[in-house]
PDB file of C-alpha atoms in Angstrom:
ATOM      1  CA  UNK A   1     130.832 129.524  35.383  1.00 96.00           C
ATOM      2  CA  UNK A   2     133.587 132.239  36.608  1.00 98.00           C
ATOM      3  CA  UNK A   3     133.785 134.356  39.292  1.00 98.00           C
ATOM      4  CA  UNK A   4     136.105 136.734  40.235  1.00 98.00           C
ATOM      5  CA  UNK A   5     137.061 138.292  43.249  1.00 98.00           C
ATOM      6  CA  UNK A   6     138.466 142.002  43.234  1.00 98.00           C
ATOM      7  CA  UNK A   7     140.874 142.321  46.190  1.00 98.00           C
ATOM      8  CA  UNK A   8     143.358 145.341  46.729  1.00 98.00           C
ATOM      9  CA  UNK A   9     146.210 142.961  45.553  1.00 98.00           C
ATOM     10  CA  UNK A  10     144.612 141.877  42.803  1.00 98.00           C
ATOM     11  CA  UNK A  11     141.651 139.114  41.107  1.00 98.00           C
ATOM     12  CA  UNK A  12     141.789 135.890  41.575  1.00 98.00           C
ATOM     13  CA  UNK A  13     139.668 134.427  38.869  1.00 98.00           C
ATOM     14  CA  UNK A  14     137.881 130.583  40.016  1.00 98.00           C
ATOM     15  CA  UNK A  15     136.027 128.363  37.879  1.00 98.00           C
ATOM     16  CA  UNK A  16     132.913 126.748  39.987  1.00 98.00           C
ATOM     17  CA  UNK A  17     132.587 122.906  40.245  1.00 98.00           C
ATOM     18  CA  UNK A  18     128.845 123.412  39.829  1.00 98.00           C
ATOM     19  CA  UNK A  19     128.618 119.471  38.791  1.00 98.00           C
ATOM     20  CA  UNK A  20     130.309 118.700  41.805  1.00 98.00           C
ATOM     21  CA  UNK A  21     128.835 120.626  44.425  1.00 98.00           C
ATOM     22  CA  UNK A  22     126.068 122.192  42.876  1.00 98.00           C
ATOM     23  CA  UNK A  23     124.479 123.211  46.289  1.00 98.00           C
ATOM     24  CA  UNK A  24     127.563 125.016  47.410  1.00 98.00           C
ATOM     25  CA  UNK A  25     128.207 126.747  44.088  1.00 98.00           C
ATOM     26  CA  UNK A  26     124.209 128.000  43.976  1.00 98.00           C
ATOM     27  CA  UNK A  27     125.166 129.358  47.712  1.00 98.00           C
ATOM     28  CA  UNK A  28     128.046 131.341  46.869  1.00 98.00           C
ATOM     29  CA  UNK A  29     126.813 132.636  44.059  1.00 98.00           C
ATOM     30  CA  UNK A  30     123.587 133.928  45.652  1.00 98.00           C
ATOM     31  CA  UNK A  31     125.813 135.735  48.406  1.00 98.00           C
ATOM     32  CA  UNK A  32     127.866 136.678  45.418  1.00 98.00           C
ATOM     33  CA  UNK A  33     124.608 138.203  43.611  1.00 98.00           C
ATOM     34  CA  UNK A  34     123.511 139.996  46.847  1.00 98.00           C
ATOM     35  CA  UNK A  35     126.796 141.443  46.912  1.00 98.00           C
ATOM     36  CA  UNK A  36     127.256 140.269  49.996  1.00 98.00           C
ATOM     37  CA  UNK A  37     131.288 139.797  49.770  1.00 98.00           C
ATOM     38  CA  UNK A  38     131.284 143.112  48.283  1.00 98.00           C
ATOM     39  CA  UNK A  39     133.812 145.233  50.951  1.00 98.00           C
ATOM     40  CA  UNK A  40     134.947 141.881  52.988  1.00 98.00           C
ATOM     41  CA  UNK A  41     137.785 140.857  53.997  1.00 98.00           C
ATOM     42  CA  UNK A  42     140.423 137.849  53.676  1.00 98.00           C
ATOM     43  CA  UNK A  43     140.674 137.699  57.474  1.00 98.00           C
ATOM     44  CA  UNK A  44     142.379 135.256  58.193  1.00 98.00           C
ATOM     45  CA  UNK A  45     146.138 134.234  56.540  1.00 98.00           C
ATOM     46  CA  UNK A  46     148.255 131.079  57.226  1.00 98.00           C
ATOM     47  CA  UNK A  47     151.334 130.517  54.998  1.00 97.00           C
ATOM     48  CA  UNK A  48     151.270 126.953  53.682  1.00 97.00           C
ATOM     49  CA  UNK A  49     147.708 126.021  54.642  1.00 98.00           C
ATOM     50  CA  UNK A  50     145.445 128.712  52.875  1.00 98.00           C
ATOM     51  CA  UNK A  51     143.709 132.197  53.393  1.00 98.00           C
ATOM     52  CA  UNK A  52     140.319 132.349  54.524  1.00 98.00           C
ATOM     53  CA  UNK A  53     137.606 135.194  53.521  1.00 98.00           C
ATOM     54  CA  UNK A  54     133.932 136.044  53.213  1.00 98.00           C
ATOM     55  CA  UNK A  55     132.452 136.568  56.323  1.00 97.00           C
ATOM     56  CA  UNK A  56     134.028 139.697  58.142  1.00 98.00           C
ATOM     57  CA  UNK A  57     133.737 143.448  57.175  1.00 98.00           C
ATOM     58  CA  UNK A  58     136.437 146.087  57.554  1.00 96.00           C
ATOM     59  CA  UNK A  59     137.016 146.227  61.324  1.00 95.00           C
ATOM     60  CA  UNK A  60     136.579 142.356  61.620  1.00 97.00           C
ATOM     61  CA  UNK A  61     133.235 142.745  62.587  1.00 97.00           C
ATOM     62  CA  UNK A  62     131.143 140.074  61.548  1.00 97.00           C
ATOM     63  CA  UNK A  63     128.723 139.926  58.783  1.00 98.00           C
ATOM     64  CA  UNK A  64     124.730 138.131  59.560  1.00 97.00           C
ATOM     65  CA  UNK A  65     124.591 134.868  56.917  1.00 98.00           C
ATOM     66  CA  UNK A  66     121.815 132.947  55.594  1.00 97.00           C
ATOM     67  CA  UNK A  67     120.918 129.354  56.860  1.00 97.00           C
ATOM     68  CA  UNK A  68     123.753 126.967  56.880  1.00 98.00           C
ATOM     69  CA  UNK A  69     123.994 124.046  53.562  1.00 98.00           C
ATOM     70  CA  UNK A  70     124.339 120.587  53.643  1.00 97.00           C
ATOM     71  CA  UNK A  71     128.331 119.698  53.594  1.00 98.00           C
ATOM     72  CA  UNK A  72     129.119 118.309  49.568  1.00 98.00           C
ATOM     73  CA  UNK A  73     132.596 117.462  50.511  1.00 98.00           C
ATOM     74  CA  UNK A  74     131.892 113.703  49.817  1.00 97.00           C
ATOM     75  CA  UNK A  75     132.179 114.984  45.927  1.00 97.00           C
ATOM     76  CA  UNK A  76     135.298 113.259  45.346  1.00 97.00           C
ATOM     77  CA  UNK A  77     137.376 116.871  44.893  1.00 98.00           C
ATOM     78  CA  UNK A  78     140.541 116.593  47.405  1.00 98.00           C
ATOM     79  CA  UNK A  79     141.674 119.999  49.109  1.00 98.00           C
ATOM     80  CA  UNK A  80     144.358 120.675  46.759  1.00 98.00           C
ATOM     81  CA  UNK A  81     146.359 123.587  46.052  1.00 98.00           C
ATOM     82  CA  UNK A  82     144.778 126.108  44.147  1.00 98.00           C
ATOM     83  CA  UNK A  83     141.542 124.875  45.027  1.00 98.00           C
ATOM     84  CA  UNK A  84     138.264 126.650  46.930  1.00 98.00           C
ATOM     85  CA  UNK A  85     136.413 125.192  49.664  1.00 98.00           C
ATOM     86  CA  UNK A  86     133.892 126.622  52.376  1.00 98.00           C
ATOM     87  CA  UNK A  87     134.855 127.105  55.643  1.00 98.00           C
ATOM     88  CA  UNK A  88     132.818 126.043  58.960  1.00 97.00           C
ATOM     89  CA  UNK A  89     132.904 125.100  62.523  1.00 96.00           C
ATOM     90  CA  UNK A  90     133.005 121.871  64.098  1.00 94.00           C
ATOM     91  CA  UNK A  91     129.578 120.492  63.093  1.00 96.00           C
ATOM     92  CA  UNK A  92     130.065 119.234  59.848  1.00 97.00           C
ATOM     93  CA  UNK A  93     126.778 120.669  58.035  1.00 97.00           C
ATOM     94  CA  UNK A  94     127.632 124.544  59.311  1.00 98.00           C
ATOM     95  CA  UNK A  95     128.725 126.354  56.318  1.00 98.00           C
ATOM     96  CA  UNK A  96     127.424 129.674  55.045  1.00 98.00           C
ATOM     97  CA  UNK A  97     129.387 132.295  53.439  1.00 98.00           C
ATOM     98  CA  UNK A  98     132.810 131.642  54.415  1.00 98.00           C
ATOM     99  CA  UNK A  99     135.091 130.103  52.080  1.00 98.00           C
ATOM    100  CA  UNK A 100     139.265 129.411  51.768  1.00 98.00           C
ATOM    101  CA  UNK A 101     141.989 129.078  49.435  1.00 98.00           C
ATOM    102  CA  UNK A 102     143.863 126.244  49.611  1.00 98.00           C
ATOM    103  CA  UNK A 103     147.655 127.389  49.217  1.00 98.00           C
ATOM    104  CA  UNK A 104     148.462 123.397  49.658  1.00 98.00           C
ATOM    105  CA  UNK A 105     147.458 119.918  49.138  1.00 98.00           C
ATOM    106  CA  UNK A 106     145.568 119.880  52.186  1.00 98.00           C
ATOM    107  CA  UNK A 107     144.619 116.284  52.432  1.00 97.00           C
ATOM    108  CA  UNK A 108     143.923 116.744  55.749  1.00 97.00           C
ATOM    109  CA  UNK A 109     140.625 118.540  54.933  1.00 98.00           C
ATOM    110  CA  UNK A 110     139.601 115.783  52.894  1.00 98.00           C
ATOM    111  CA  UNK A 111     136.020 113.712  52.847  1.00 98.00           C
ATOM    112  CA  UNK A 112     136.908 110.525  54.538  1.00 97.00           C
ATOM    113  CA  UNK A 113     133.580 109.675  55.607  1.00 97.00           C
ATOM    114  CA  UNK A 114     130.367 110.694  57.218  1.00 95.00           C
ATOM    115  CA  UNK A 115     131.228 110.931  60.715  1.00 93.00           C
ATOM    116  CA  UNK A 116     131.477 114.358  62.521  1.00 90.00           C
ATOM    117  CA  UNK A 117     135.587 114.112  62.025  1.00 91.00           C
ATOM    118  CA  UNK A 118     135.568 112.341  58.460  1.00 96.00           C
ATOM    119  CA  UNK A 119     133.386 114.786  56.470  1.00 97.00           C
ATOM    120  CA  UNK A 120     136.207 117.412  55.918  1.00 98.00           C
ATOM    121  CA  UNK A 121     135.616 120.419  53.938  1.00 98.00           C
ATOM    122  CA  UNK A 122     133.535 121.008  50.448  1.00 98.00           C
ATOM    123  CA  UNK A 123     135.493 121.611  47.308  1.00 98.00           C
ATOM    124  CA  UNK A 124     133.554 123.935  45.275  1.00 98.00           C
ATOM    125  CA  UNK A 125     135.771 125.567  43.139  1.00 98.00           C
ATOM    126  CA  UNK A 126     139.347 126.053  41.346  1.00 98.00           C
ATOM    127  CA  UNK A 127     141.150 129.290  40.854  1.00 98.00           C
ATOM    128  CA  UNK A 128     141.803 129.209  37.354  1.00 98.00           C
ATOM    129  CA  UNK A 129     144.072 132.634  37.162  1.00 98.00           C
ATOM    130  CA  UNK A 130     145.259 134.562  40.202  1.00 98.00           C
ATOM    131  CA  UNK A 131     146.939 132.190  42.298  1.00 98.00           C
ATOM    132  CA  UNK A 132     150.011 134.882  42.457  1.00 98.00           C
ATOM    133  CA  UNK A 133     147.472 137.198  44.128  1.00 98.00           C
ATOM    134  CA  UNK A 134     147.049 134.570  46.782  1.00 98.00           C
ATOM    135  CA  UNK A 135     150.435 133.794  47.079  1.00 98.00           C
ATOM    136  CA  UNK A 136     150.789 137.613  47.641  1.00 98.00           C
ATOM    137  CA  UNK A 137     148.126 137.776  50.451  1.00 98.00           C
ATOM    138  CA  UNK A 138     149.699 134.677  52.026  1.00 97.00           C
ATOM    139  CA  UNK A 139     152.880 136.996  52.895  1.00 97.00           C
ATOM    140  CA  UNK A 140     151.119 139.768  54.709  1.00 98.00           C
ATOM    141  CA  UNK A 141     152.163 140.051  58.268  1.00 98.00           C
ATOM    142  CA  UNK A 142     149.132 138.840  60.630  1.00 98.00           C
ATOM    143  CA  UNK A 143     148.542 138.962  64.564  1.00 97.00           C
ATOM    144  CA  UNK A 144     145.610 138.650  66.512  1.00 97.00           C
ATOM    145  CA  UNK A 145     142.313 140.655  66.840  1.00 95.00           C
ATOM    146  CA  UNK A 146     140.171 140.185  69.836  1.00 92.00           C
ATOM    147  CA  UNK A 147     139.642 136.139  69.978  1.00 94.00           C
ATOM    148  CA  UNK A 148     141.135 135.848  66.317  1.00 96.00           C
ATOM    149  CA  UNK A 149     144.506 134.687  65.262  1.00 97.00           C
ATOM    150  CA  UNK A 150     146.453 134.812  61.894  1.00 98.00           C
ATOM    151  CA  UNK A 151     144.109 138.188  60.816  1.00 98.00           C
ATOM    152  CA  UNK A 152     145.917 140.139  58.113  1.00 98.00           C
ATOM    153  CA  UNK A 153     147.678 143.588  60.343  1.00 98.00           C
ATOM    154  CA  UNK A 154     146.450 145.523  57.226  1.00 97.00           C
ATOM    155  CA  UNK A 155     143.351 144.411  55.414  1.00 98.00           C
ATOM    156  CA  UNK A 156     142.765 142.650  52.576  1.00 98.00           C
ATOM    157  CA  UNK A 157     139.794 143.642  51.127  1.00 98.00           C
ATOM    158  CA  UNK A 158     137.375 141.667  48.422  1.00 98.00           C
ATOM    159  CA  UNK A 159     136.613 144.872  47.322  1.00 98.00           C
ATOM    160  CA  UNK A 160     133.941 143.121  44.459  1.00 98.00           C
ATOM    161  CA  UNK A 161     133.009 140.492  43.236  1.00 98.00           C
ATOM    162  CA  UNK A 162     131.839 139.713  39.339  1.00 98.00           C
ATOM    163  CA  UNK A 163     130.068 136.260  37.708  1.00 98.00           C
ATOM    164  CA  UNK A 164     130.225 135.140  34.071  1.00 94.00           C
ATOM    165  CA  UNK A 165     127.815 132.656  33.529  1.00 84.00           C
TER     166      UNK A 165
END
């Protein structure tokens, strides 16, 4: 299955790893359905790490999510470059819509084990054309914005979002 994301600097086209993380993939693709990344932003931008979207409306103001979803990131897919992965806080089962780039082999992020510090982050999908795009976004100038650092100084939107099954 594809999805791609319509930004003002481009798509970015990813291929799901429904096999992999099928309870991850059936997430985003719901909030994908309910067009719920529709007008979002990539809010958050660090060079060599990754860019982080899907959770913040022009304005940064926060968008309400669904339930959390059990963390998949014991799937055996590393954080590499190029490759997608949802976002959370520090409680390891807390993701919802928010999901990130990788713009490096972020081993870091990796399932190591099931410990609150050793689950790392859920792979869930590869981009399979537009990695330019992100490689453009990473190079937008950031600053803060209220309590949040690294946000983009002029937005980068998700303006839609489209799904080939």
């Amino acid at each position: 299955m594809q999805v791609t994301l319509h930004t003002n600097y481009g798509d970015i086209a990813l291929t799901m790893l429904s096999e992999e993380a099928p309870t991850t993939v059936a997430n985003f693709i719901q909030y994908a359905k309910d067009g719920f990344y529709d007008g979002t932003l990539f809010h958050r931008v660090i060079p060599g790490f990754m860019i982080q979207g899907g959770g913040f409306a022009s304005g940064m103001e926060q968008k309400e999510v669904r339930e959390p979803i059990a963390n998949e990131a014991n799937n055996g897919v590393a954080n590499e470059r190029g490759t997608v992965a949802m976002a959370r806080t520090n409680d390891p089962h807390s993701a919802s819509s928010q999901f990130f780039i990788n713009l490096a082999d972020n081993d870091f992020l990796n399932f190591r084990n099931e410990t609150e510090s050793g689950w790392g982050y859920c792979v869930f999908a590869k981009v399979s054309d537009g990695m330019a795009v992100a490689d453009k976004i990473k190079d937008v100038e950031t600053g803060n914005f209220g309590f949040h650092q690294n946000v983009p100084n002029e937005e980068v939107i998700i303006r839609s979002v489209t799904i080939d099954e």
